[in-house]
mmCIF file of C-alpha atoms in Angstrom:
data_model
loop_
_atom_site.group_PDB
_atom_site.id
_atom_site.type_symbol
_atom_site.label_atom_id
_atom_site.label_comp_id
_atom_site.label_asym_id
_atom_site.label_seq_id
_atom_site.Cartn_x
_atom_site.Cartn_y
_atom_site.Cartn_z
ATOM 1 C CA UNK A 1 91.530 -100.368 52.935
ATOM 2 C CA UNK A 2 93.873 -97.409 52.654
ATOM 3 C CA UNK A 3 93.595 -94.641 55.264
ATOM 4 C CA UNK A 4 94.198 -90.969 54.441
ATOM 5 C CA UNK A 5 93.771 -87.939 56.697
ATOM 6 C CA UNK A 6 91.519 -85.328 55.075
ATOM 7 C CA UNK A 7 93.494 -82.589 56.840
ATOM 8 C CA UNK A 8 96.846 -83.564 55.322
ATOM 9 C CA UNK A 9 95.728 -85.287 52.115
ATOM 10 C CA UNK A 10 97.822 -84.669 49.030
ATOM 11 C CA UNK A 11 96.372 -83.337 45.800
ATOM 12 C CA UNK A 12 95.984 -86.801 44.235
ATOM 13 C CA UNK A 13 93.896 -88.202 47.101
ATOM 14 C CA UNK A 14 91.949 -84.936 47.370
ATOM 15 C CA UNK A 15 91.016 -85.068 43.680
ATOM 16 C CA UNK A 16 90.105 -88.768 43.934
ATOM 17 C CA UNK A 17 87.722 -88.115 46.827
ATOM 18 C CA UNK A 18 86.218 -85.097 45.040
ATOM 19 C CA UNK A 19 85.686 -87.251 41.950
ATOM 20 C CA UNK A 20 83.861 -89.914 44.003
ATOM 21 C CA UNK A 21 81.697 -87.258 45.659
ATOM 22 C CA UNK A 22 80.735 -85.776 42.315
ATOM 23 C CA UNK A 23 79.807 -89.178 40.863
ATOM 24 C CA UNK A 24 78.322 -91.090 43.811
ATOM 25 C CA UNK A 25 77.476 -88.617 46.593
ATOM 26 C CA UNK A 26 73.714 -89.125 47.028
ATOM 27 C CA UNK A 27 73.582 -88.495 50.762
ATOM 28 C CA UNK A 28 73.408 -84.751 51.442
ATOM 29 C CA UNK A 29 75.898 -85.288 54.294
ATOM 30 C CA UNK A 30 78.561 -86.694 51.981
ATOM 31 C CA UNK A 31 80.412 -83.457 51.306
ATOM 32 C CA UNK A 32 81.270 -83.222 55.010
ATOM 33 C CA UNK A 33 83.804 -85.970 54.303
ATOM 34 C CA UNK A 34 86.140 -83.195 53.115
ATOM 35 C CA UNK A 35 86.269 -81.657 56.591
ATOM 36 C CA UNK A 36 89.628 -81.943 58.397
ATOM 37 C CA UNK A 37 88.165 -84.046 61.234
ATOM 38 C CA UNK A 38 87.689 -86.993 58.861
ATOM 39 C CA UNK A 39 89.867 -89.935 57.967
ATOM 40 C CA UNK A 40 89.162 -91.413 54.557
ATOM 41 C CA UNK A 41 88.889 -95.185 54.244
ATOM 42 C CA UNK A 42 89.560 -95.699 50.542
ATOM 43 C CA UNK A 43 88.403 -99.029 49.155
ATOM 44 C CA UNK A 44 90.799 -101.341 47.389
ATOM 45 C CA UNK A 45 88.056 -103.426 45.767
ATOM 46 C CA UNK A 46 85.568 -100.833 44.433
ATOM 47 C CA UNK A 47 85.675 -97.163 43.512
ATOM 48 C CA UNK A 48 84.701 -95.298 46.653
ATOM 49 C CA UNK A 49 85.534 -94.263 50.200
ATOM 50 C CA UNK A 50 84.001 -93.448 53.576
ATOM 51 C CA UNK A 51 84.689 -90.468 55.824
ATOM 52 C CA UNK A 52 85.128 -91.603 59.403
ATOM 53 C CA UNK A 53 86.642 -90.993 62.831
ATOM 54 C CA UNK A 54 87.638 -93.369 65.615
ATOM 55 C CA UNK A 55 86.625 -92.860 69.238
ATOM 56 C CA UNK A 56 87.381 -95.547 71.782
ATOM 57 C CA UNK A 57 86.300 -98.783 70.128
ATOM 58 C CA UNK A 58 83.893 -97.015 67.768
ATOM 59 C CA UNK A 59 84.478 -96.475 64.051
ATOM 60 C CA UNK A 60 82.058 -93.651 63.259
ATOM 61 C CA UNK A 61 81.120 -93.041 59.592
ATOM 62 C CA UNK A 62 79.483 -89.822 58.364
ATOM 63 C CA UNK A 63 76.466 -90.808 56.267
ATOM 64 C CA UNK A 64 76.577 -93.620 53.735
ATOM 65 C CA UNK A 65 79.838 -94.707 52.094
ATOM 66 C CA UNK A 66 80.447 -92.817 48.852
ATOM 67 C CA UNK A 67 80.375 -95.420 46.094
ATOM 68 C CA UNK A 68 78.088 -96.755 43.390
ATOM 69 C CA UNK A 69 74.905 -98.212 44.912
ATOM 70 C CA UNK A 70 75.666 -101.577 43.314
ATOM 71 C CA UNK A 71 78.986 -101.661 45.209
ATOM 72 C CA UNK A 72 77.616 -100.743 48.645
ATOM 73 C CA UNK A 73 77.444 -104.313 49.981
ATOM 74 C CA UNK A 74 80.987 -105.058 48.811
ATOM 75 C CA UNK A 75 82.246 -101.820 50.366
ATOM 76 C CA UNK A 76 80.591 -102.589 53.707
ATOM 77 C CA UNK A 77 82.095 -106.094 53.787
ATOM 78 C CA UNK A 78 85.524 -104.582 53.178
ATOM 79 C CA UNK A 79 84.842 -102.040 55.929
ATOM 80 C CA UNK A 80 83.998 -104.795 58.406
ATOM 81 C CA UNK A 81 87.157 -106.678 57.431
ATOM 82 C CA UNK A 82 89.089 -103.511 58.242
ATOM 83 C CA UNK A 83 87.324 -102.974 61.582
ATOM 84 C CA UNK A 84 87.315 -106.562 62.906
ATOM 85 C CA UNK A 85 91.018 -107.086 63.695
ATOM 86 C CA UNK A 86 91.093 -103.705 65.447
ATOM 87 C CA UNK A 87 88.029 -104.659 67.538
ATOM 88 C CA UNK A 88 86.174 -101.610 66.267
ATOM 89 C CA UNK A 89 82.382 -101.365 66.419
ATOM 90 C CA UNK A 90 80.957 -99.690 63.305
ATOM 91 C CA UNK A 91 78.401 -96.856 63.504
ATOM 92 C CA UNK A 92 77.038 -95.047 60.431
ATOM 93 C CA UNK A 93 75.287 -91.759 61.217
ATOM 94 C CA UNK A 94 72.379 -90.303 59.184
ATOM 95 C CA UNK A 95 72.132 -92.852 56.374
ATOM 96 C CA UNK A 96 69.509 -92.888 53.618
ATOM 97 C CA UNK A 97 66.379 -95.011 53.899
ATOM 98 C CA UNK A 98 66.894 -96.378 50.367
ATOM 99 C CA UNK A 99 70.051 -98.182 51.512
ATOM 100 C CA UNK A 100 68.467 -99.981 54.480
ATOM 101 C CA UNK A 101 67.908 -103.285 52.585
ATOM 102 C CA UNK A 102 71.665 -103.573 52.003
ATOM 103 C CA UNK A 103 72.503 -102.918 55.652
ATOM 104 C CA UNK A 104 69.793 -105.332 56.819
ATOM 105 C CA UNK A 105 71.146 -108.038 54.514
ATOM 106 C CA UNK A 106 74.536 -107.706 56.222
ATOM 107 C CA UNK A 107 73.007 -108.212 59.679
ATOM 108 C CA UNK A 108 73.485 -104.634 60.846
ATOM 109 C CA UNK A 109 71.311 -102.831 63.389
ATOM 110 C CA UNK A 110 69.013 -100.025 62.251
ATOM 111 C CA UNK A 111 67.611 -97.161 64.334
ATOM 112 C CA UNK A 112 65.718 -94.079 63.216
ATOM 113 C CA UNK A 113 67.708 -91.013 64.267
ATOM 114 C CA UNK A 114 65.773 -88.065 62.846
ATOM 115 C CA UNK A 115 64.284 -86.601 59.677
ATOM 116 C CA UNK A 116 65.796 -84.442 56.944
ATOM 117 C CA UNK A 117 64.102 -81.285 55.648
ATOM 118 C CA UNK A 118 64.100 -81.724 51.860
ATOM 119 C CA UNK A 119 62.627 -79.764 48.963
ATOM 120 C CA UNK A 120 61.690 -80.148 45.320
ATOM 121 C CA UNK A 121 63.482 -77.056 44.061
ATOM 122 C CA UNK A 122 61.432 -76.742 40.885
ATOM 123 C CA UNK A 123 58.119 -76.688 42.799
ATOM 124 C CA UNK A 124 58.970 -74.759 45.970
ATOM 125 C CA UNK A 125 57.691 -71.190 46.373
ATOM 126 C CA UNK A 126 56.654 -68.747 49.080
ATOM 127 C CA UNK A 127 53.091 -68.554 47.750
ATOM 128 C CA UNK A 128 50.107 -69.835 49.707
ATOM 129 C CA UNK A 129 48.740 -69.580 53.196
ATOM 130 C CA UNK A 130 51.245 -71.906 54.859
ATOM 131 C CA UNK A 131 54.104 -69.697 53.693
ATOM 132 C CA UNK A 132 52.532 -66.415 54.832
ATOM 133 C CA UNK A 133 54.998 -65.872 57.699
ATOM 134 C CA UNK A 134 58.006 -66.663 55.513
ATOM 135 C CA UNK A 135 56.686 -64.347 52.809
ATOM 136 C CA UNK A 136 56.141 -61.543 55.329
ATOM 137 C CA UNK A 137 59.666 -61.964 56.715
ATOM 138 C CA UNK A 138 61.113 -61.916 53.192
ATOM 139 C CA UNK A 139 59.332 -58.628 52.476
ATOM 140 C CA UNK A 140 60.581 -57.171 55.770
ATOM 141 C CA UNK A 141 64.194 -57.958 54.890
ATOM 142 C CA UNK A 142 63.737 -56.356 51.492
ATOM 143 C CA UNK A 143 62.285 -53.278 53.206
ATOM 144 C CA UNK A 144 65.516 -52.953 55.208
ATOM 145 C CA UNK A 145 67.415 -52.878 51.931
ATOM 146 C CA UNK A 146 69.117 -56.259 52.346
ATOM 147 C CA UNK A 147 70.377 -57.877 49.143
ATOM 148 C CA UNK A 148 71.732 -61.371 48.528
ATOM 149 C CA UNK A 149 75.031 -61.970 46.745
ATOM 150 C CA UNK A 150 77.234 -64.977 46.063
ATOM 151 C CA UNK A 151 80.870 -64.898 47.106
ATOM 152 C CA UNK A 152 83.147 -66.945 44.806
ATOM 153 C CA UNK A 153 86.509 -67.371 46.552
ATOM 154 C CA UNK A 154 87.847 -69.698 43.860
ATOM 155 C CA UNK A 155 87.639 -66.831 41.370
ATOM 156 C CA UNK A 156 88.801 -63.939 43.587
ATOM 157 C CA UNK A 157 89.487 -63.824 47.326
ATOM 158 C CA UNK A 158 88.083 -60.927 49.359
ATOM 159 C CA UNK A 159 89.569 -60.673 52.898
ATOM 160 C CA UNK A 160 86.824 -58.350 54.131
ATOM 161 C CA UNK A 161 83.998 -60.693 53.104
ATOM 162 C CA UNK A 162 85.800 -63.662 54.642
ATOM 163 C CA UNK A 163 86.411 -61.695 57.855
ATOM 164 C CA UNK A 164 82.692 -61.000 58.176
ATOM 165 C CA UNK A 165 81.805 -64.658 57.506
ATOM 166 C CA UNK A 166 84.263 -65.628 60.252
ATOM 167 C CA UNK A 167 83.011 -62.986 62.689
ATOM 168 C CA UNK A 168 79.400 -64.102 62.300
ATOM 169 C CA UNK A 169 80.441 -67.721 62.872
ATOM 170 C CA UNK A 170 82.473 -66.821 65.977
ATOM 171 C CA UNK A 171 79.566 -64.815 67.393
ATOM 172 C CA UNK A 172 77.185 -67.691 66.726
ATOM 173 C CA UNK A 173 79.431 -70.131 68.603
ATOM 174 C CA UNK A 174 79.638 -67.842 71.639
ATOM 175 C CA UNK A 175 75.854 -68.057 72.042
ATOM 176 C CA UNK A 176 75.829 -71.858 72.328
ATOM 177 C CA UNK A 177 75.663 -73.727 75.656
ATOM 178 C CA UNK A 178 78.044 -76.437 74.464
ATOM 179 C CA UNK A 179 81.195 -76.466 72.408
ATOM 180 C CA UNK A 180 80.968 -76.571 68.650
ATOM 181 C CA UNK A 181 79.386 -79.680 67.204
ATOM 182 C CA UNK A 182 81.534 -81.301 64.546
ATOM 183 C CA UNK A 183 81.753 -84.312 62.227
ATOM 184 C CA UNK A 184 78.202 -83.836 60.910
ATOM 185 C CA UNK A 185 78.538 -80.040 60.686
ATOM 186 C CA UNK A 186 80.681 -78.238 58.112
ATOM 187 C CA UNK A 187 83.121 -75.348 58.312
ATOM 188 C CA UNK A 188 83.755 -72.368 56.032
ATOM 189 C CA UNK A 189 86.791 -74.052 54.428
ATOM 190 C CA UNK A 190 88.041 -71.054 52.456
ATOM 191 C CA UNK A 191 91.581 -72.368 52.166
ATOM 192 C CA UNK A 192 91.099 -75.510 50.091
ATOM 193 C CA UNK A 193 89.398 -75.397 46.711
ATOM 194 C CA UNK A 194 86.182 -77.378 46.533
ATOM 195 C CA UNK A 195 82.577 -77.127 45.312
ATOM 196 C CA UNK A 196 81.098 -75.205 48.251
ATOM 197 C CA UNK A 197 79.010 -72.114 47.497
ATOM 198 C CA UNK A 198 78.881 -69.027 49.713
ATOM 199 C CA UNK A 199 75.901 -66.652 49.867
ATOM 200 C CA UNK A 200 75.409 -63.610 52.061
ATOM 201 C CA UNK A 201 72.825 -60.907 52.726
ATOM 202 C CA UNK A 202 74.275 -57.420 53.200
ATOM 203 C CA UNK A 203 72.694 -54.120 54.191
ATOM 204 C CA UNK A 204 73.112 -50.904 52.147
ATOM 205 C CA UNK A 205 76.310 -50.094 54.121
ATOM 206 C CA UNK A 206 77.893 -53.386 53.072
ATOM 207 C CA UNK A 207 77.632 -55.054 56.482
ATOM 208 C CA UNK A 208 76.878 -58.761 56.096
ATOM 209 C CA UNK A 209 73.841 -59.638 58.210
ATOM 210 C CA UNK A 210 73.473 -63.328 57.379
ATOM 211 C CA UNK A 211 75.318 -66.155 55.620
ATOM 212 C CA UNK A 212 74.455 -69.472 53.992
ATOM 213 C CA UNK A 213 77.064 -72.010 52.865
ATOM 214 C CA UNK A 214 75.900 -74.744 50.489
ATOM 215 C CA UNK A 215 77.320 -78.203 49.774
ATOM 216 C CA UNK A 216 76.410 -80.194 46.652
ATOM 217 C CA UNK A 217 75.029 -83.722 46.402
ATOM 218 C CA UNK A 218 73.465 -85.893 43.692
ATOM 219 C CA UNK A 219 76.048 -84.775 41.128
ATOM 220 C CA UNK A 220 75.247 -81.108 41.662
ATOM 221 C CA UNK A 221 71.494 -81.583 41.187
ATOM 222 C CA UNK A 222 71.038 -81.113 44.922
ATOM 223 C CA UNK A 223 72.270 -78.482 47.384
ATOM 224 C CA UNK A 224 72.171 -78.597 51.175
ATOM 225 C CA UNK A 225 72.356 -75.436 53.261
ATOM 226 C CA UNK A 226 75.070 -76.692 55.588
ATOM 227 C CA UNK A 227 75.719 -73.376 57.385
ATOM 228 C CA UNK A 228 72.881 -70.932 58.101
ATOM 229 C CA UNK A 229 73.857 -68.118 60.470
ATOM 230 C CA UNK A 230 72.978 -64.472 61.076
ATOM 231 C CA UNK A 231 74.661 -61.574 62.808
ATOM 232 C CA UNK A 232 73.442 -60.766 66.304
ATOM 233 C CA UNK A 233 70.870 -57.977 66.013
ATOM 234 C CA UNK A 234 70.354 -58.480 62.283
ATOM 235 C CA UNK A 235 67.081 -57.264 60.703
ATOM 236 C CA UNK A 236 64.118 -59.609 60.848
ATOM 237 C CA UNK A 237 63.784 -61.887 57.815
ATOM 238 C CA UNK A 238 67.437 -62.216 56.810
ATOM 239 C CA UNK A 239 67.309 -66.044 56.781
ATOM 240 C CA UNK A 240 64.054 -66.101 54.823
ATOM 241 C CA UNK A 241 65.517 -63.688 52.274
ATOM 242 C CA UNK A 242 68.643 -65.803 51.839
ATOM 243 C CA UNK A 243 66.772 -69.082 51.456
ATOM 244 C CA UNK A 244 64.241 -67.668 48.999
ATOM 245 C CA UNK A 245 66.825 -65.993 46.787
ATOM 246 C CA UNK A 246 69.120 -69.036 46.828
ATOM 247 C CA UNK A 247 66.239 -71.313 45.821
ATOM 248 C CA UNK A 248 65.403 -68.963 42.961
ATOM 249 C CA UNK A 249 69.007 -69.031 41.759
ATOM 250 C CA UNK A 250 69.573 -72.785 41.903
ATOM 251 C CA UNK A 251 66.144 -73.397 40.300
ATOM 252 C CA UNK A 252 67.216 -71.293 37.312
ATOM 253 C CA UNK A 253 70.414 -73.348 37.153
ATOM 254 C CA UNK A 254 68.408 -76.582 36.909
ATOM 255 C CA UNK A 255 68.816 -77.940 40.442
ATOM 256 C CA UNK A 256 66.235 -80.541 41.446
ATOM 257 C CA UNK A 257 66.766 -81.043 45.178
ATOM 258 C CA UNK A 258 67.531 -78.934 48.211
ATOM 259 C CA UNK A 259 67.933 -79.667 51.891
ATOM 260 C CA UNK A 260 68.079 -77.783 55.155
ATOM 261 C CA UNK A 261 69.757 -80.775 56.749
ATOM 262 C CA UNK A 262 68.714 -83.265 59.385
ATOM 263 C CA UNK A 263 66.579 -82.487 62.408
ATOM 264 C CA UNK A 264 68.280 -84.913 64.816
ATOM 265 C CA UNK A 265 66.040 -87.107 66.998
ATOM 266 C CA UNK A 266 62.830 -85.747 65.393
ATOM 267 C CA UNK A 267 59.936 -88.258 65.242
ATOM 268 C CA UNK A 268 62.051 -91.202 66.414
ATOM 269 C CA UNK A 269 59.008 -92.697 68.164
ATOM 270 C CA UNK A 270 56.957 -93.113 64.993
ATOM 271 C CA UNK A 271 58.280 -96.640 64.381
ATOM 272 C CA UNK A 272 55.931 -99.551 65.221
ATOM 273 C CA UNK A 273 58.152 -100.783 68.055
ATOM 274 C CA UNK A 274 60.663 -98.056 68.954
ATOM 275 C CA UNK A 275 63.928 -99.338 70.398
ATOM 276 C CA UNK A 276 65.447 -98.033 73.631
ATOM 277 C CA UNK A 277 67.856 -95.825 71.664
ATOM 278 C CA UNK A 278 64.961 -94.258 69.739
ATOM 279 C CA UNK A 279 63.131 -93.594 73.027
ATOM 280 C CA UNK A 280 66.264 -91.939 74.422
ATOM 281 C CA UNK A 281 66.527 -89.765 71.309
ATOM 282 C CA UNK A 282 62.881 -88.744 71.688
ATOM 283 C CA UNK A 283 63.506 -87.729 75.317
ATOM 284 C CA UNK A 284 66.536 -85.608 74.358
ATOM 285 C CA UNK A 285 64.536 -83.929 71.576
ATOM 286 C CA UNK A 286 61.666 -83.053 73.922
ATOM 287 C CA UNK A 287 63.431 -82.240 77.197
ATOM 288 C CA UNK A 288 67.071 -81.256 76.707
ATOM 289 C CA UNK A 289 66.919 -78.264 74.387
ATOM 290 C CA UNK A 290 69.016 -76.129 76.710
ATOM 291 C CA UNK A 291 71.989 -78.271 75.660
ATOM 292 C CA UNK A 292 71.679 -78.809 71.919
ATOM 293 C CA UNK A 293 68.409 -77.126 70.928
ATOM 294 C CA UNK A 294 67.218 -79.883 68.584
ATOM 295 C CA UNK A 295 63.532 -78.932 68.845
ATOM 296 C CA UNK A 296 64.053 -75.231 67.973
ATOM 297 C CA UNK A 297 66.279 -76.383 65.109
ATOM 298 C CA UNK A 298 63.479 -78.564 63.729
ATOM 299 C CA UNK A 299 60.952 -75.756 64.118
ATOM 300 C CA UNK A 300 63.229 -73.332 62.246
ATOM 301 C CA UNK A 301 63.415 -75.761 59.315
ATOM 302 C CA UNK A 302 59.687 -76.570 59.415
ATOM 303 C CA UNK A 303 58.583 -72.990 58.662
ATOM 304 C CA UNK A 304 59.863 -73.437 55.081
ATOM 305 C CA UNK A 305 57.379 -76.327 54.581
ATOM 306 C CA UNK A 306 59.836 -79.086 53.651
ATOM 307 C CA UNK A 307 59.171 -82.713 52.859
ATOM 308 C CA UNK A 308 60.445 -84.741 55.816
ATOM 309 C CA UNK A 309 62.453 -87.854 54.968
ATOM 310 C CA UNK A 310 63.682 -90.433 57.481
ATOM 311 C CA UNK A 311 67.355 -90.883 58.297
ATOM 312 C CA UNK A 312 68.888 -93.721 60.271
ATOM 313 C CA UNK A 313 71.776 -94.890 62.399
ATOM 314 C CA UNK A 314 73.315 -98.190 61.311
ATOM 315 C CA UNK A 315 75.593 -100.230 63.544
ATOM 316 C CA UNK A 316 77.553 -103.461 63.807
ATOM 317 C CA UNK A 317 77.222 -105.329 66.142
ATOM 318 C CA UNK A 318 73.471 -105.147 65.692
ATOM 319 C CA UNK A 319 72.561 -103.760 69.123
ATOM 320 C CA UNK A 320 73.775 -100.345 70.284
ATOM 321 C CA UNK A 321 75.535 -100.320 73.641
ATOM 322 C CA UNK A 322 76.166 -97.378 76.000
ATOM 323 C CA UNK A 323 79.823 -97.503 74.958
ATOM 324 C CA UNK A 324 78.843 -97.106 71.311
ATOM 325 C CA UNK A 325 76.585 -94.174 72.277
ATOM 326 C CA UNK A 326 79.486 -92.487 74.050
ATOM 327 C CA UNK A 327 81.831 -93.089 71.115
ATOM 328 C CA UNK A 328 79.390 -91.413 68.720
ATOM 329 C CA UNK A 329 78.794 -88.482 71.090
ATOM 330 C CA UNK A 330 82.528 -87.975 71.573
ATOM 331 C CA UNK A 331 82.996 -87.694 67.817
ATOM 332 C CA UNK A 332 80.065 -85.277 67.390
ATOM 333 C CA UNK A 333 81.001 -82.914 70.241
ATOM 334 C CA UNK A 334 84.413 -81.245 69.978
ATOM 335 C CA UNK A 335 84.860 -81.504 73.778
ATOM 336 C CA UNK A 336 83.522 -85.040 74.056
ATOM 337 C CA UNK A 337 81.168 -86.508 76.650
ATOM 338 C CA UNK A 338 82.412 -84.192 79.427
ATOM 339 C CA UNK A 339 80.981 -81.233 77.500
ATOM 340 C CA UNK A 340 77.549 -82.867 77.557
ATOM 341 C CA UNK A 341 77.805 -83.460 81.316
ATOM 342 C CA UNK A 342 78.861 -79.843 81.943
ATOM 343 C CA UNK A 343 75.969 -78.488 79.843
ATOM 344 C CA UNK A 344 73.508 -80.820 81.604
ATOM 345 C CA UNK A 345 74.626 -79.546 85.014
ATOM 346 C CA UNK A 346 74.267 -75.957 83.794
ATOM 347 C CA UNK A 347 70.734 -76.775 82.633
ATOM 348 C CA UNK A 348 69.856 -78.218 86.060
ATOM 349 C CA UNK A 349 71.359 -75.183 87.804
ATOM 350 C CA UNK A 350 69.245 -72.833 85.654
ATOM 351 C CA UNK A 351 66.109 -74.829 86.568
ATOM 352 C CA UNK A 352 66.902 -74.718 90.290
ATOM 353 C CA UNK A 353 67.541 -70.970 90.194
ATOM 354 C CA UNK A 354 64.263 -70.377 88.323
ATOM 355 C CA UNK A 355 62.317 -72.478 90.855
ATOM 356 C CA UNK A 356 63.933 -70.651 93.780
ATOM 357 C CA UNK A 357 62.652 -67.259 92.615
#
C-alpha cells in the first residue's frame, strides 16, 4: 500500500481520492477522509483507498474503505498485510451493516457502536403530528425574518461570510467541556476545492445565525449534514429552518438520501448478547453526557423523525482490548486520553459541588 498525507497531498493524489469518493463512497462518513488529520492508504491491487490514523499500536480507519463492494475483501487483506509487519491492530469506526458479511468472513470482530439518523429525501416532510414541534420552530424562525442561502466558495469567495462561519464554529467550541473531537468530525475546509456545500441562515441585518455544512455520499445522491451549528443567542428554530430548506433544495435536485450523522453509542444494548464494549458504550451514553453529550446529540437528531440504521466497529484481532480502546479514543479526541480524564474529573467536581449545596 502507498501512504499519502491528506494535509500535504499533491493535486494528482487529491484528484484520485476525490474520484474514488465520487464513484465508491457509500458510507456517509467517507468524505471525512479528505480532512488533514487523515493518512490515505492507497491500494496497489484494486482501485480504492482508506483514510486512517495511527495511535500507539492502533491503525484506526474512518468508516469503510472506499472501493467497489466487490473489491472490499481484497482491499482488507491488503490492509492486513500492511498492518501485520508493523504490529498494528486494525480498528474500523462506524462501518455499514451491509458490509458485515465481508468482515466476518475475514475473522474480524464486530461491535455495534451506535445508530445513524437517515432520511428518504423524497418522502420527508414537516407535515403530521410527530413533526409539530419542528414545524412550529420553522415558523418561528421565519417570523424572525431568517432566510436560508447557499454559499459557493468555489465560484466566488466572500471573506465576511467565511469570517462568520469561523466565528460561529469558534464560539461553539468554547462551550464544550472537552477539546474538539476530530477524525469522525469535519472542518469548514474553505481552502481546498472539494464537493462540500455550505448553507447559512441570516437575519434581515445580514448576521448569520446558523450554519450547516454538507458532505456528499452515494455518488451525490446522498448528503450528510456534517456540521450543524448556531450562533449563541440565535432566534429559536434556526436549525429547523436550515434543515427543512436544505431538504427542499436537495429534493428538487433529485437527491435520494440524507443523514444527520451517527448518534454514537445509541442502542448498543439491543444485540442478543451485548459484548463488554457495547455495555461500556451504553454506560457512557446514559451517564457521561457532561463530557461528550451523546444523549442530547441523539435527541436533537431524533426530533426530525429519522430512520435509525445500525453502525459498527470492526477490529482485528477479533477481541477489543483496553489498549485498542485507548488508541481509538486518542485519535477521536484532539487532546487524547488525558482530555477525557480531565473532563471526567470536572464532571465529578460538579457533582460534588451540587451535592454540597
